[in-house]
């Protein structure tokens, strides 16, 4: 699809470039905030799976930049924003970057160290594995990312704090809801208007972190294992799947973002046709600096230029 055609068919892609966001995902976090006011009182944040960085940009613009501009703020009082991803990303004002795998305990330790004994008010996670299109598989790998994110949450989030995580809605959604409900008094699944209806993506908005009494964060994996087994934790009456009739649980599910606003599944005419002026498609604000598909792109470009020494090229491009 050409750039102009994508501009027409994806209004949020076009608006992201016009407003200086690195990715259209920025609107998802902004629309979640419109509904849930997630940034209120927030001074320390972790952005998990952050590249190319549009959520970090939102955090920087909403929290860091205003605090920096306010003359009352001393350096020590400036918000702390730590962003983690497998991929490197171009710098963003006020954002500390950690490159690593969130499922790796060592990455979690680096994040925790940045907080130096303090706790975060908010953890966000927009993590997504490369989607295969096999819904069961995608949902499973996504749930592993959420588990890793939740493990970091239990180490860094303060009691009362919030956690926003991308989920893929599927047959195990109720189980995930129950697991999150163990740690947060309020859990809502939200679908921002900028997230396409055709996508099974949604966001768990978890408020008021309140781990179960006696919970030890190192026990998280055991606890989650138990919840998944019908004979596991006796007093959990919200295990999904096998609950019927009056015991069936209903997950709070909310559409967010201005309902009269742009519809991510609609095509919008480009200004050239509607306003009689020449429309120029903008370049992306900040292309990923080392995307995992870089080698594939280079190989494709090379083959279209008739370069045959593919092996040499693929070796070089890993450097
Ligand atoms: N929120 C980002 C933004 O607004 O620019 C977009 C995130 S993108 C949808 C998903 C990201 O998850 C990718 O950059 C990918 O590298 C990252 N990711 C996937 N698995 C990861 C893992 N195990 N550890 C760290 N990052 C991971």
CSV table of C-alpha atoms and ligand atoms in Angstrom, one decimal:
chain,number,residue,atom,x,y,z
A,1,UNK,CA,0.0,0.0,0.0
A,2,UNK,CA,1.4,3.4,-1.0
A,3,UNK,CA,1.9,6.1,1.7
A,4,UNK,CA,-1.0,8.3,0.4
A,5,UNK,CA,-3.3,5.4,0.1
A,6,UNK,CA,-2.5,4.4,3.7
A,7,UNK,CA,-3.0,8.0,4.8
A,8,UNK,CA,-6.5,7.8,3.3
A,9,UNK,CA,-7.4,4.4,4.7
A,10,UNK,CA,-5.9,4.9,8.2
A,11,UNK,CA,-6.8,8.2,9.7
A,12,UNK,CA,-4.8,7.5,12.9
A,13,UNK,CA,-1.7,6.8,10.9
A,14,UNK,CA,-2.1,10.1,9.1
A,15,UNK,CA,-2.9,12.1,12.3
A,16,UNK,CA,0.1,10.5,14.1
A,17,UNK,CA,2.5,11.9,11.5
A,18,UNK,CA,0.8,15.3,11.6
A,19,UNK,CA,1.0,15.5,15.4
A,20,UNK,CA,4.5,14.2,15.6
A,21,UNK,CA,3.8,10.8,17.1
A,22,UNK,CA,6.1,7.9,16.1
A,23,UNK,CA,3.2,5.5,15.8
A,24,UNK,CA,-0.5,5.6,15.7
A,25,UNK,CA,-0.6,3.6,19.0
A,26,UNK,CA,-0.1,7.0,20.8
A,27,UNK,CA,-3.9,7.6,20.3
A,28,UNK,CA,-4.7,4.4,22.1
A,29,UNK,CA,-3.0,5.5,25.3
A,30,UNK,CA,-4.4,9.0,24.9
A,31,UNK,CA,-7.9,7.6,24.5
A,32,UNK,CA,-7.5,5.3,27.5
A,33,UNK,CA,-6.4,8.3,29.5
A,34,UNK,CA,-9.5,10.3,28.4
A,35,UNK,CA,-11.7,7.6,29.9
A,36,UNK,CA,-9.6,6.5,33.0
A,37,UNK,CA,-7.5,9.6,33.8
A,38,UNK,CA,-4.5,7.3,34.2
A,39,UNK,CA,-1.9,10.1,34.5
A,40,UNK,CA,-3.4,11.8,37.5
A,41,UNK,CA,-0.8,12.2,40.3
A,42,UNK,CA,1.7,10.1,38.3
A,43,UNK,CA,5.5,10.8,38.9
A,44,UNK,CA,7.1,7.5,38.1
A,45,UNK,CA,6.3,5.3,35.2
A,46,UNK,CA,7.5,2.1,33.5
A,47,UNK,CA,6.8,1.7,29.7
A,48,UNK,CA,7.2,-2.0,28.9
A,49,UNK,CA,7.7,-2.9,25.2
A,50,UNK,CA,8.1,0.7,24.3
A,51,UNK,CA,9.6,0.8,20.8
A,52,UNK,CA,9.4,2.8,18.5
A,53,UNK,CA,8.3,5.0,21.4
A,54,UNK,CA,4.9,6.7,20.8
A,55,UNK,CA,3.7,5.7,24.3
A,56,UNK,CA,6.9,7.0,25.8
A,57,UNK,CA,6.3,10.2,23.8
A,58,UNK,CA,2.8,10.5,25.4
A,59,UNK,CA,4.4,10.0,28.8
A,60,UNK,CA,7.0,12.6,28.1
A,61,UNK,CA,4.6,15.2,26.8
A,62,UNK,CA,2.0,14.6,29.5
A,63,UNK,CA,4.3,14.2,32.5
A,64,UNK,CA,7.9,15.2,31.9
A,65,UNK,CA,7.7,18.3,29.7
A,66,UNK,CA,5.0,20.1,31.7
A,67,UNK,CA,7.0,19.4,34.9
A,68,UNK,CA,10.2,20.7,33.3
A,69,UNK,CA,8.6,23.8,32.1
A,70,UNK,CA,7.1,24.6,35.5
A,71,UNK,CA,9.7,26.7,37.2
A,72,UNK,CA,8.7,25.2,40.6
A,73,UNK,CA,10.2,21.8,39.6
A,74,UNK,CA,13.7,20.9,40.8
A,75,UNK,CA,15.5,18.3,38.9
A,76,UNK,CA,15.0,15.7,41.7
A,77,UNK,CA,11.2,16.3,41.4
A,78,UNK,CA,11.0,15.6,37.7
A,79,UNK,CA,9.0,12.5,36.7
A,80,UNK,CA,10.9,9.3,36.1
A,81,UNK,CA,10.0,7.4,33.0
A,82,UNK,CA,11.8,4.1,32.2
A,83,UNK,CA,11.1,2.5,28.8
A,84,UNK,CA,12.1,-1.1,27.9
A,85,UNK,CA,12.2,-2.9,24.6
A,86,UNK,CA,14.0,-5.6,22.8
A,87,UNK,CA,14.7,-3.0,20.1
A,88,UNK,CA,16.7,0.2,20.5
A,89,UNK,CA,14.7,3.4,20.0
A,90,UNK,CA,15.7,7.0,19.2
A,91,UNK,CA,15.9,9.2,22.3
A,92,UNK,CA,12.9,10.9,23.8
A,93,UNK,CA,13.1,13.8,26.3
A,94,UNK,CA,12.9,12.6,29.9
A,95,UNK,CA,12.8,8.9,29.0
A,96,UNK,CA,15.5,6.5,30.3
A,97,UNK,CA,15.8,3.6,27.9
A,98,UNK,CA,16.7,0.0,28.8
A,99,UNK,CA,17.2,-2.5,25.9
A,100,UNK,CA,16.2,-6.0,26.9
A,101,UNK,CA,13.7,-8.8,27.1
A,102,UNK,CA,11.0,-8.3,29.7
A,103,UNK,CA,10.6,-12.0,30.1
A,104,UNK,CA,14.2,-12.1,31.3
A,105,UNK,CA,14.7,-11.6,35.1
A,106,UNK,CA,17.9,-9.6,34.5
A,107,UNK,CA,15.9,-6.9,32.6
A,108,UNK,CA,13.4,-6.7,35.5
A,109,UNK,CA,16.3,-6.2,37.9
A,110,UNK,CA,17.7,-3.3,35.7
A,111,UNK,CA,14.3,-1.6,35.8
A,112,UNK,CA,13.9,-2.1,39.5
A,113,UNK,CA,17.4,-0.6,40.1
A,114,UNK,CA,16.4,2.6,38.2
A,115,UNK,CA,13.7,3.1,40.8
A,116,UNK,CA,16.3,2.9,43.6
A,117,UNK,CA,13.9,1.6,46.2
A,118,UNK,CA,11.0,3.9,45.2
A,119,UNK,CA,7.9,2.5,43.6
A,120,UNK,CA,6.2,3.4,40.3
A,121,UNK,CA,2.7,4.9,40.1
A,122,UNK,CA,2.0,3.4,36.7
A,123,UNK,CA,3.2,0.6,34.5
A,124,UNK,CA,2.1,0.4,30.9
A,125,UNK,CA,2.7,-2.5,28.5
A,126,UNK,CA,1.9,-2.4,24.8
A,127,UNK,CA,3.9,-5.5,24.2
A,128,UNK,CA,3.1,-7.7,21.2
A,129,UNK,CA,4.9,-10.6,19.7
A,130,UNK,CA,5.1,-10.9,16.0
A,131,UNK,CA,1.5,-11.8,15.2
A,132,UNK,CA,1.2,-15.1,13.3
A,133,UNK,CA,-2.5,-14.8,12.5
A,134,UNK,CA,-3.1,-18.1,14.4
A,135,UNK,CA,-5.3,-16.6,17.1
A,136,UNK,CA,-4.7,-19.3,19.8
A,137,UNK,CA,-0.9,-19.1,19.3
A,138,UNK,CA,-0.9,-15.3,19.3
A,139,UNK,CA,-3.1,-15.2,22.4
A,140,UNK,CA,-0.8,-17.7,24.2
A,141,UNK,CA,2.5,-15.7,23.4
A,142,UNK,CA,0.7,-12.5,24.4
A,143,UNK,CA,-0.3,-14.0,27.7
A,144,UNK,CA,3.4,-14.8,28.4
A,145,UNK,CA,4.3,-11.2,27.8
A,146,UNK,CA,1.5,-10.1,30.2
A,147,UNK,CA,2.8,-12.6,32.8
A,148,UNK,CA,6.3,-11.1,32.5
A,149,UNK,CA,4.8,-7.6,32.7
A,150,UNK,CA,2.8,-8.6,35.8
A,151,UNK,CA,5.9,-10.0,37.4
A,152,UNK,CA,7.7,-6.7,36.9
A,153,UNK,CA,4.5,-4.9,38.2
A,154,UNK,CA,4.6,-6.9,41.5
A,155,UNK,CA,8.2,-5.7,42.0
A,156,UNK,CA,7.9,-2.0,41.1
A,157,UNK,CA,4.3,-0.8,41.4
A,158,UNK,CA,3.2,0.9,44.6
A,159,UNK,CA,0.0,-0.2,46.3
A,160,UNK,CA,-2.8,1.8,44.8
A,161,UNK,CA,-0.9,2.1,41.4
A,162,UNK,CA,-2.2,1.3,37.9
A,163,UNK,CA,-1.2,-1.1,35.2
A,164,UNK,CA,-2.3,-0.9,31.6
A,165,UNK,CA,-1.6,-3.9,29.4
A,166,UNK,CA,-2.4,-4.9,25.8
A,167,UNK,CA,-4.4,-8.1,25.7
A,168,UNK,CA,-5.7,-10.3,22.9
A,169,UNK,CA,-9.3,-11.2,23.5
A,170,UNK,CA,-9.9,-14.9,23.1
A,171,UNK,CA,-11.3,-17.9,24.9
A,172,UNK,CA,-9.0,-17.4,28.0
A,173,UNK,CA,-10.0,-13.7,28.5
A,174,UNK,CA,-12.0,-14.5,31.6
A,175,UNK,CA,-9.2,-16.4,33.2
A,176,UNK,CA,-6.8,-13.5,32.5
A,177,UNK,CA,-9.4,-11.1,34.0
A,178,UNK,CA,-9.5,-13.3,37.2
A,179,UNK,CA,-5.8,-13.4,37.4
A,180,UNK,CA,-5.5,-9.6,37.2
A,181,UNK,CA,-8.4,-9.2,39.6
A,182,UNK,CA,-6.2,-11.0,42.2
A,183,UNK,CA,-3.9,-8.0,42.2
A,184,UNK,CA,-6.1,-5.0,41.4
A,185,UNK,CA,-9.5,-4.1,42.9
A,186,UNK,CA,-10.7,-2.7,39.6
A,187,UNK,CA,-10.1,-4.3,36.2
A,188,UNK,CA,-11.7,-3.1,33.0
A,189,UNK,CA,-11.0,-4.2,29.4
A,190,UNK,CA,-11.0,-1.2,27.1
A,191,UNK,CA,-11.1,-0.8,23.4
A,192,UNK,CA,-9.9,2.6,22.3
A,193,UNK,CA,-11.5,4.0,19.2
A,194,UNK,CA,-8.2,4.1,17.4
A,195,UNK,CA,-7.8,0.3,17.8
A,196,UNK,CA,-9.4,-1.4,14.8
A,197,UNK,CA,-12.5,-3.4,15.3
A,198,UNK,CA,-11.1,-6.1,13.1
A,199,UNK,CA,-8.2,-6.6,15.6
A,200,UNK,CA,-8.7,-8.8,18.7
A,201,UNK,CA,-6.5,-6.4,20.6
A,202,UNK,CA,-7.9,-4.6,23.7
A,203,UNK,CA,-6.3,-3.2,26.8
A,204,UNK,CA,-6.7,-4.3,30.4
A,205,UNK,CA,-6.9,-1.2,32.6
A,206,UNK,CA,-6.1,-2.3,36.1
A,207,UNK,CA,-6.6,0.1,39.0
A,208,UNK,CA,-5.7,0.2,42.6
A,209,UNK,CA,-2.9,-2.4,42.9
A,210,UNK,CA,-3.6,-4.4,46.1
A,211,UNK,CA,-1.8,-7.8,46.0
A,212,UNK,CA,-3.4,-10.6,48.1
A,213,UNK,CA,-2.5,-10.6,51.8
A,214,UNK,CA,0.8,-12.4,52.4
A,215,UNK,CA,1.7,-12.3,48.7
A,216,UNK,CA,5.4,-12.7,48.0
A,217,UNK,CA,6.3,-11.4,44.5
A,218,UNK,CA,8.6,-14.4,44.0
A,219,UNK,CA,5.6,-16.7,44.3
A,220,UNK,CA,3.8,-15.2,41.3
A,221,UNK,CA,4.4,-18.1,39.0
A,222,UNK,CA,3.1,-20.6,41.5
A,223,UNK,CA,0.1,-18.5,42.2
A,224,UNK,CA,-0.8,-18.1,38.6
A,225,UNK,CA,-0.3,-21.9,38.1
A,226,UNK,CA,-2.8,-22.6,40.8
A,227,UNK,CA,-5.4,-20.2,39.5
A,228,UNK,CA,-5.3,-22.1,36.2
A,229,UNK,CA,-6.2,-25.4,37.9
A,230,UNK,CA,-9.8,-26.1,39.0
A,231,UNK,CA,-8.5,-27.9,42.1
A,232,UNK,CA,-6.2,-25.0,42.9
A,233,UNK,CA,-7.1,-22.1,45.0
A,234,UNK,CA,-10.4,-22.9,46.8
A,235,UNK,CA,-11.7,-19.4,47.5
A,236,UNK,CA,-11.4,-18.1,44.0
A,237,UNK,CA,-14.9,-18.1,42.7
A,238,UNK,CA,-14.1,-16.4,39.4
A,239,UNK,CA,-12.2,-19.1,37.5
A,240,UNK,CA,-13.4,-18.9,34.0
A,241,UNK,CA,-14.7,-21.5,31.5
A,242,UNK,CA,-16.3,-23.9,33.9
A,243,UNK,CA,-18.5,-21.3,35.5
A,244,UNK,CA,-22.1,-21.3,34.4
A,245,UNK,CA,-25.4,-19.7,35.3
A,246,UNK,CA,-25.3,-17.1,38.1
A,247,UNK,CA,-21.6,-17.8,38.7
A,248,UNK,CA,-20.7,-16.7,35.2
A,249,UNK,CA,-18.5,-13.6,35.3
A,250,UNK,CA,-19.0,-10.6,33.2
A,251,UNK,CA,-15.9,-8.6,32.4
A,252,UNK,CA,-16.3,-4.9,32.4
A,253,UNK,CA,-15.7,-4.0,28.8
A,254,UNK,CA,-15.6,-0.4,27.7
A,255,UNK,CA,-15.1,1.5,24.4
A,256,UNK,CA,-13.0,4.6,25.0
A,257,UNK,CA,-12.1,7.7,23.0
A,258,UNK,CA,-14.7,10.2,21.7
A,259,UNK,CA,-17.3,8.0,20.1
A,260,UNK,CA,-18.0,10.8,17.5
A,261,UNK,CA,-14.2,10.9,16.8
A,262,UNK,CA,-12.3,9.2,14.0
A,263,UNK,CA,-13.3,5.6,13.3
A,264,UNK,CA,-10.1,3.5,12.8
A,265,UNK,CA,-12.0,1.1,10.4
A,266,UNK,CA,-13.1,3.8,8.0
A,267,UNK,CA,-11.4,5.5,5.1
A,268,UNK,CA,-11.3,9.3,5.1
A,269,UNK,CA,-10.7,11.4,2.0
A,270,UNK,CA,-7.3,13.1,1.7
A,271,UNK,CA,-7.4,16.9,2.0
A,272,UNK,CA,-6.5,17.2,-1.7
A,273,UNK,CA,-9.8,15.8,-2.9
A,274,UNK,CA,-11.9,17.5,-0.2
A,275,UNK,CA,-10.2,21.0,-0.1
A,276,UNK,CA,-8.9,21.4,-3.6
A,277,UNK,CA,-5.2,21.5,-2.6
A,278,UNK,CA,-2.4,19.2,-3.3
A,279,UNK,CA,-2.0,16.7,-0.5
A,280,UNK,CA,1.6,15.7,0.5
A,281,UNK,CA,1.9,12.5,2.4
A,282,UNK,CA,4.3,13.0,5.4
A,283,UNK,CA,7.2,10.7,6.2
A,284,UNK,CA,6.9,8.7,9.5
A,285,UNK,CA,8.0,10.9,12.4
A,286,UNK,CA,10.7,8.5,13.6
A,287,UNK,CA,11.2,5.2,11.8
A,288,UNK,CA,12.4,2.3,14.0
A,289,UNK,CA,16.2,2.5,14.2
A,290,UNK,CA,16.9,-1.2,14.2
A,291,UNK,CA,13.7,-3.1,13.5
A,292,UNK,CA,13.8,-6.9,13.5
A,293,UNK,CA,12.7,-6.9,9.9
A,294,UNK,CA,15.7,-4.8,8.8
A,295,UNK,CA,17.5,-7.6,7.1
A,296,UNK,CA,14.4,-8.8,5.2
A,297,UNK,CA,13.9,-5.2,3.9
A,298,UNK,CA,17.5,-5.0,2.7
A,299,UNK,CA,17.3,-8.4,1.0
A,300,UNK,CA,14.2,-7.4,-0.8
A,301,UNK,CA,15.7,-4.1,-1.9
A,302,UNK,CA,18.9,-5.8,-3.0
A,303,UNK,CA,17.0,-8.4,-5.0
A,304,UNK,CA,15.0,-5.7,-6.8
A,305,UNK,CA,18.3,-4.1,-7.8
A,306,UNK,CA,19.6,-7.4,-9.1
A,307,UNK,CA,22.2,-7.9,-6.4
A,308,UNK,CA,22.9,-11.6,-6.3
A,309,UNK,CA,25.4,-11.8,-3.4
A,310,UNK,CA,22.6,-12.2,-0.9
A,311,UNK,CA,24.7,-14.2,1.5
A,312,UNK,CA,27.3,-11.5,1.8
A,313,UNK,CA,24.6,-8.9,2.3
A,314,UNK,CA,22.8,-10.8,5.0
A,315,UNK,CA,26.1,-11.2,6.9
A,316,UNK,CA,26.9,-7.5,6.7
A,317,UNK,CA,23.4,-6.4,7.7
A,318,UNK,CA,23.7,-8.2,11.0
A,319,UNK,CA,26.7,-6.0,12.0
B,1,LIG,N1,3.9,1.1,22.6
B,1,LIG,C1,4.8,1.2,21.4
B,1,LIG,C2,4.7,2.6,20.8
B,1,LIG,O1,3.7,3.2,21.1
B,1,LIG,O2,5.6,3.0,20.0
B,1,LIG,C3,4.5,0.1,20.4
B,1,LIG,C4,4.9,-1.2,20.9
B,1,LIG,S1,4.9,-2.4,19.6
B,1,LIG,C5,3.2,-2.7,19.3
B,1,LIG,C6,5.3,-3.9,20.5
B,1,LIG,C7,6.8,-3.9,21.0
B,1,LIG,O3,6.9,-5.0,21.9
B,1,LIG,C8,7.8,-4.1,19.9
B,1,LIG,O4,8.6,-3.0,19.8
B,1,LIG,C9,8.6,-5.3,20.4
B,1,LIG,O5,10.0,-5.2,20.2
B,1,LIG,C10,8.2,-5.4,21.9
B,1,LIG,N2,8.4,-6.7,22.5
B,1,LIG,C11,7.9,-7.9,22.1
B,1,LIG,N3,8.3,-8.8,23.0
B,1,LIG,C12,9.2,-8.2,23.9
B,1,LIG,C13,9.9,-8.7,25.0
B,1,LIG,N4,9.9,-10.0,25.3
B,1,LIG,N5,10.7,-7.9,25.7
B,1,LIG,C14,10.7,-6.5,25.3
B,1,LIG,N6,10.0,-6.0,24.3
B,1,LIG,C15,9.2,-6.9,23.6
